[in-house]
CSV table of C-alpha atoms in Angstrom, one decimal:
chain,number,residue,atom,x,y,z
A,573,UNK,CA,-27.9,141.0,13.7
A,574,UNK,CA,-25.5,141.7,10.3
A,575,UNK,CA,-23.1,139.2,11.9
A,576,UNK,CA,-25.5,136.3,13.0
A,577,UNK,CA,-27.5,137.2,9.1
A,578,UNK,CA,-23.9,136.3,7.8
A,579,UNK,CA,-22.7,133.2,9.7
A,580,UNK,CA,-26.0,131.9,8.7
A,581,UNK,CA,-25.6,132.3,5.0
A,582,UNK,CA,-22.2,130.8,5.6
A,583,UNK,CA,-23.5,127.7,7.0
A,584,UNK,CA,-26.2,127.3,4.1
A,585,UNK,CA,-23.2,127.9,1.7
A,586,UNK,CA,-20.8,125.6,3.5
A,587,UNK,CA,-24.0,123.0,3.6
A,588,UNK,CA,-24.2,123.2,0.3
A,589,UNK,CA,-20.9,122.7,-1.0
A,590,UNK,CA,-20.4,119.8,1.5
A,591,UNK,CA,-23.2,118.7,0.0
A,592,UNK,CA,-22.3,118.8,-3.7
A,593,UNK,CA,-19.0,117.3,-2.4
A,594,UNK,CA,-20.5,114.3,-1.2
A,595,UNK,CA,-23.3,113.5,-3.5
A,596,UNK,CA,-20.3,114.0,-6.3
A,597,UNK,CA,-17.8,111.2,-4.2
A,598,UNK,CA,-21.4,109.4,-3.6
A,599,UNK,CA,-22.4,109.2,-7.3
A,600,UNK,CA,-18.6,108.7,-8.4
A,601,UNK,CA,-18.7,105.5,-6.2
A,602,UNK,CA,-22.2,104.6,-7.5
A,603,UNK,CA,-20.4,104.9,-10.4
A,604,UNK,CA,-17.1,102.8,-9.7
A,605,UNK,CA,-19.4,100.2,-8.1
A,606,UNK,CA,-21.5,99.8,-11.7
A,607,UNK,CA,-18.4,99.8,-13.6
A,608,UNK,CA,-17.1,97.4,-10.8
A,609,UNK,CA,-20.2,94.5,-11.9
A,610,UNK,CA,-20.1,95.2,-15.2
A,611,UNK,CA,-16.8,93.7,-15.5
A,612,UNK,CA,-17.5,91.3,-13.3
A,613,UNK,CA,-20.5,90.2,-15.5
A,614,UNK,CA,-18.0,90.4,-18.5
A,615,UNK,CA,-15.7,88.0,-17.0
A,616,UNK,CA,-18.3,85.1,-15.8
A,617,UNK,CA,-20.1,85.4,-19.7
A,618,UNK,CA,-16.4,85.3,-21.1
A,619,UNK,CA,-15.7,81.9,-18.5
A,620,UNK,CA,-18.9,80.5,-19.3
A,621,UNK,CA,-18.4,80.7,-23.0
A,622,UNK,CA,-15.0,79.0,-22.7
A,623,UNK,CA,-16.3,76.4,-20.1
A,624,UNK,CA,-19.0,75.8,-22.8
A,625,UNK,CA,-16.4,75.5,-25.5
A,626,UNK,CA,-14.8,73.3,-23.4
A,627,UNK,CA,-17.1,70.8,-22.8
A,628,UNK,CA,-18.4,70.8,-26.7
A,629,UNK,CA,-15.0,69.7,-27.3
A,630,UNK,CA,-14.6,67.0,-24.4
A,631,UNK,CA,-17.8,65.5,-25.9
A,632,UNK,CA,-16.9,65.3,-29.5
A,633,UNK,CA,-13.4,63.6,-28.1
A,634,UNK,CA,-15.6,61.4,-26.8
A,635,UNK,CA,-18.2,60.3,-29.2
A,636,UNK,CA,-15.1,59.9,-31.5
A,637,UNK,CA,-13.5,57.5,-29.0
A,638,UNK,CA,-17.1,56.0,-28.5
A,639,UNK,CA,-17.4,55.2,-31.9
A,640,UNK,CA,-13.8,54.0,-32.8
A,641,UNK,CA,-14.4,51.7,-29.9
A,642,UNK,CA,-17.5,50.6,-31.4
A,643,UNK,CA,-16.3,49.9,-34.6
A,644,UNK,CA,-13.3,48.0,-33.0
A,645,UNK,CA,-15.6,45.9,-30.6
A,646,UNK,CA,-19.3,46.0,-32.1
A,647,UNK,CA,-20.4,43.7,-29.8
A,648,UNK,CA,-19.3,45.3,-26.8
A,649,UNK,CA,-21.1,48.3,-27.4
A,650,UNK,CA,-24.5,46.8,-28.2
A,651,UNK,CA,-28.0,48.0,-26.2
A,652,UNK,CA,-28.5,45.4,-23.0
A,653,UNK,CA,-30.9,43.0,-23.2
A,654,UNK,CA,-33.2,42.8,-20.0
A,655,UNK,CA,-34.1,39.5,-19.2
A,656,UNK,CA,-36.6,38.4,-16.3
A,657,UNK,CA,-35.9,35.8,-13.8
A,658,UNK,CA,-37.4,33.0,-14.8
A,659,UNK,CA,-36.8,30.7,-11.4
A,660,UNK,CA,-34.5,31.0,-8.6
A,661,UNK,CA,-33.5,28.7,-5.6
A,662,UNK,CA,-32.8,30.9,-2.5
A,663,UNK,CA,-31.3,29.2,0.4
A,664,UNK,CA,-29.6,31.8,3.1
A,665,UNK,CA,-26.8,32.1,4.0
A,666,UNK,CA,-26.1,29.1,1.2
A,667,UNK,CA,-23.7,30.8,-1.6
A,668,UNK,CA,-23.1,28.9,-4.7
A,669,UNK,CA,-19.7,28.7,-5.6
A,670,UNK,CA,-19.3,26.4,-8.7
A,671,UNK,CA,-21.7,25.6,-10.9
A,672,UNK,CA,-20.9,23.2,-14.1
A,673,UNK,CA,-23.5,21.9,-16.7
A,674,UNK,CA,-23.5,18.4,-18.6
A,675,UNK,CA,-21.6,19.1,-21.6
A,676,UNK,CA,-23.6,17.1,-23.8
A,677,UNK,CA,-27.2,17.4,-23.1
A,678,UNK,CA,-27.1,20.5,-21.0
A,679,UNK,CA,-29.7,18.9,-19.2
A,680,UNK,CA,-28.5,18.3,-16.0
A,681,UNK,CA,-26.6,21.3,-13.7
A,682,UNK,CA,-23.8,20.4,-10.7
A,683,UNK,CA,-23.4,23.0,-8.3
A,684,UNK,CA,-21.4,23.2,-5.0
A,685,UNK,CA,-21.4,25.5,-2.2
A,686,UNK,CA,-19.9,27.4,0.5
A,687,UNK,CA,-21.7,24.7,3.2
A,688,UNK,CA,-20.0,22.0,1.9
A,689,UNK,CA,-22.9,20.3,-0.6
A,690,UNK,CA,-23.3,19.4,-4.1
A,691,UNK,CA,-26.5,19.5,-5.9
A,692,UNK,CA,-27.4,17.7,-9.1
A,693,UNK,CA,-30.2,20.1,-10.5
A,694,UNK,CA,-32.6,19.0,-13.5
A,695,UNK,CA,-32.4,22.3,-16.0
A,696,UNK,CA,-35.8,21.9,-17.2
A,697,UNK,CA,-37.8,20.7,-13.9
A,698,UNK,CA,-35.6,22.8,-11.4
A,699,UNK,CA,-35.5,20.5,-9.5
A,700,UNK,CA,-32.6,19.1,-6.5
A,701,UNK,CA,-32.1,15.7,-7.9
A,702,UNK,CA,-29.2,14.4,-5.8
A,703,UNK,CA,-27.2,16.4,-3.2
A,704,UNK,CA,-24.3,14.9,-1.5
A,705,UNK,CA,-22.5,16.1,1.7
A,706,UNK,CA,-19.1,16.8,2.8
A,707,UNK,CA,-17.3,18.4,0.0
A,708,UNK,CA,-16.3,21.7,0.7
A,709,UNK,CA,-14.0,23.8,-1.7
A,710,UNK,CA,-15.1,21.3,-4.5
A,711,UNK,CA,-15.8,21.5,-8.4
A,712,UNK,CA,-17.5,18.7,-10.3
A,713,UNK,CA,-16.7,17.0,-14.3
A,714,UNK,CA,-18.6,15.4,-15.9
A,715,UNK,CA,-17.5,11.8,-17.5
A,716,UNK,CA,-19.4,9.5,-20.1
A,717,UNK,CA,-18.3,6.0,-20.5
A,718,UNK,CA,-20.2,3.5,-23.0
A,719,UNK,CA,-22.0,0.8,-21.9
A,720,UNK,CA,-23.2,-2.0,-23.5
A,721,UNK,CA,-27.0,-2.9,-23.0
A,722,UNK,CA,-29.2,-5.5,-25.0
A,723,UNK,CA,-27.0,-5.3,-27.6
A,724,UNK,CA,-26.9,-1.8,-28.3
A,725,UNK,CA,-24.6,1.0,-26.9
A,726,UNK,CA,-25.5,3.6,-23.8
A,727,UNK,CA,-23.7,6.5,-22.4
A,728,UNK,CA,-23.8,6.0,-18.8
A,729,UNK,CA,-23.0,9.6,-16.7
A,730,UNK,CA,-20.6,9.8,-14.0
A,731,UNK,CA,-20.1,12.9,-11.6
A,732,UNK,CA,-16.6,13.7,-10.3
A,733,UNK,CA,-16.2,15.9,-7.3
A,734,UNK,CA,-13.3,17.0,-6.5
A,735,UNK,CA,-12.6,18.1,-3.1
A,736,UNK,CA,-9.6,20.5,-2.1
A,737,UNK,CA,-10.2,20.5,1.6
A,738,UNK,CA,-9.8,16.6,2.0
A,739,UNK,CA,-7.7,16.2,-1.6
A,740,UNK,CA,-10.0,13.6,-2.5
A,741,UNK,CA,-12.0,12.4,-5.8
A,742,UNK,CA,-15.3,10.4,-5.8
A,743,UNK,CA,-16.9,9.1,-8.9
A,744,UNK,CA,-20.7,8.9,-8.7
A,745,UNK,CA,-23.1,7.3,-11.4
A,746,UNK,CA,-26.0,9.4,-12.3
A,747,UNK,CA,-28.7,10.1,-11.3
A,748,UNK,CA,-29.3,8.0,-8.5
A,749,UNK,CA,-26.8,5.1,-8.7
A,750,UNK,CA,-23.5,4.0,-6.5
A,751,UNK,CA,-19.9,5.8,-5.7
A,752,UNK,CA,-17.8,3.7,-8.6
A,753,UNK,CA,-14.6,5.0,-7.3
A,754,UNK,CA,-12.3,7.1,-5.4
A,755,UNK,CA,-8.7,8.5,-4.9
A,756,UNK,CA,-6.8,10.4,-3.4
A,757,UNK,CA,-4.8,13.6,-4.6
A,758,UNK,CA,-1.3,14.3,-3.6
A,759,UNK,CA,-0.7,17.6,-4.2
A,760,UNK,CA,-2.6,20.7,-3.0
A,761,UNK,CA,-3.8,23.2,-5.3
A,762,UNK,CA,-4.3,20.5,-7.6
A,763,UNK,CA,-6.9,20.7,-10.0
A,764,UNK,CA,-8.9,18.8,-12.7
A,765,UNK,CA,-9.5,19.8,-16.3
A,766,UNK,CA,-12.1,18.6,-18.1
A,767,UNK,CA,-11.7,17.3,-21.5
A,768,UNK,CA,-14.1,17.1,-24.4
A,769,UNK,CA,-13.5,13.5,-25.9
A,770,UNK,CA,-16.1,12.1,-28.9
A,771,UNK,CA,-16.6,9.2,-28.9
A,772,UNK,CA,-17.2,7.3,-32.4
A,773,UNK,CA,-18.8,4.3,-33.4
């Protein structure tokens, strides 16, 4: 009885201790792992802080670019204007691929495209005047030539269009009048410039 009495108090003492041992390396660890986040949590404020700095910086680099670049170029760097579309001529899969206006009016708007036409447009009708067929990879210039009339002195329009695929140039009087000339052009890649000639008198 003594001896049974005994190894039971030594398994309640040996409980014990184990126990004390274990909750002491259980709360120690508790512990560790507390310290453990803490640090962690030191570390991300202490990158977040710099990251912040960071940026702060980046952005006053750039307004002060921003702003030497406006006062450099202040038209550059004005607020965009929205403007609504006030007519448009769609024509699948037509793309236009020139487009040049009457230099002196501004009435009148030549435009060629990818199937091979030219249009003469009126600006403030919108409507095709003329269209002529066969000229693709073309621009068109504009020529004025005086013409005397009852006495008095007329500037009578004429339409080039120049043609790279066939390196051929045909004159046409406007709006609705004959093809006054053509000729041919030797050289490929050649193109015309137009010139701005006033004409006194």
């Amino acid at each position: 009885t003594i001896i049974g009495g005994t190894a039971a108090i030594a398994r309640g003492m040996l409980g014990g201790v184990l126990r004390g041992v274990l909750g002491r390396g259980r709360t120690s660890k508790n512990k560790q792992r507390q310290l453990e986040k803490e640090e962690r949590e030191k570390l991300d404020m202490n990158g977040m802080e710099i990251i912040g700095g960071v940026g702060m910086m980046e952005d006053a680099m750039h307004d002060a670019d921003r702003s030497t670049r406006s006062s450099l170029f202040p038209a550059l760097h004005q607020e965009s204007t929205i403007m609504s579309l006030g007519t448009a001529l769609y024509d699948a899969p037509r793309q236009i691929t020139h487009v040049s206006i009457d230099p002196i009016e501004g009435k009148l708007m030549a435009c060629c495209d990818n199937l091979g036409r030219v249009q003469l447009i009126d600006l403030a009708t919108k409507q095709v005047l003329r269209m002529w067929k066969g000229f693709r990879e073309s621009t068109t210039h504009w020529i004025q030539f005086p013409h005397v009339m009852d006495d008095e002195i007329h500037l009578v329009k004429y339409l080039a269009i120049h043609s790279r695929q066939r390196n051929v140039v045909e004159i046409y009087r406007l709006v609705h009048g004959p093809r006054v000339g053509k000729f041919d052009v030797k050289f490929d890649g050649a193109n015309i410039v137009q010139c701005s000639v006033i004409l006194e008198g």
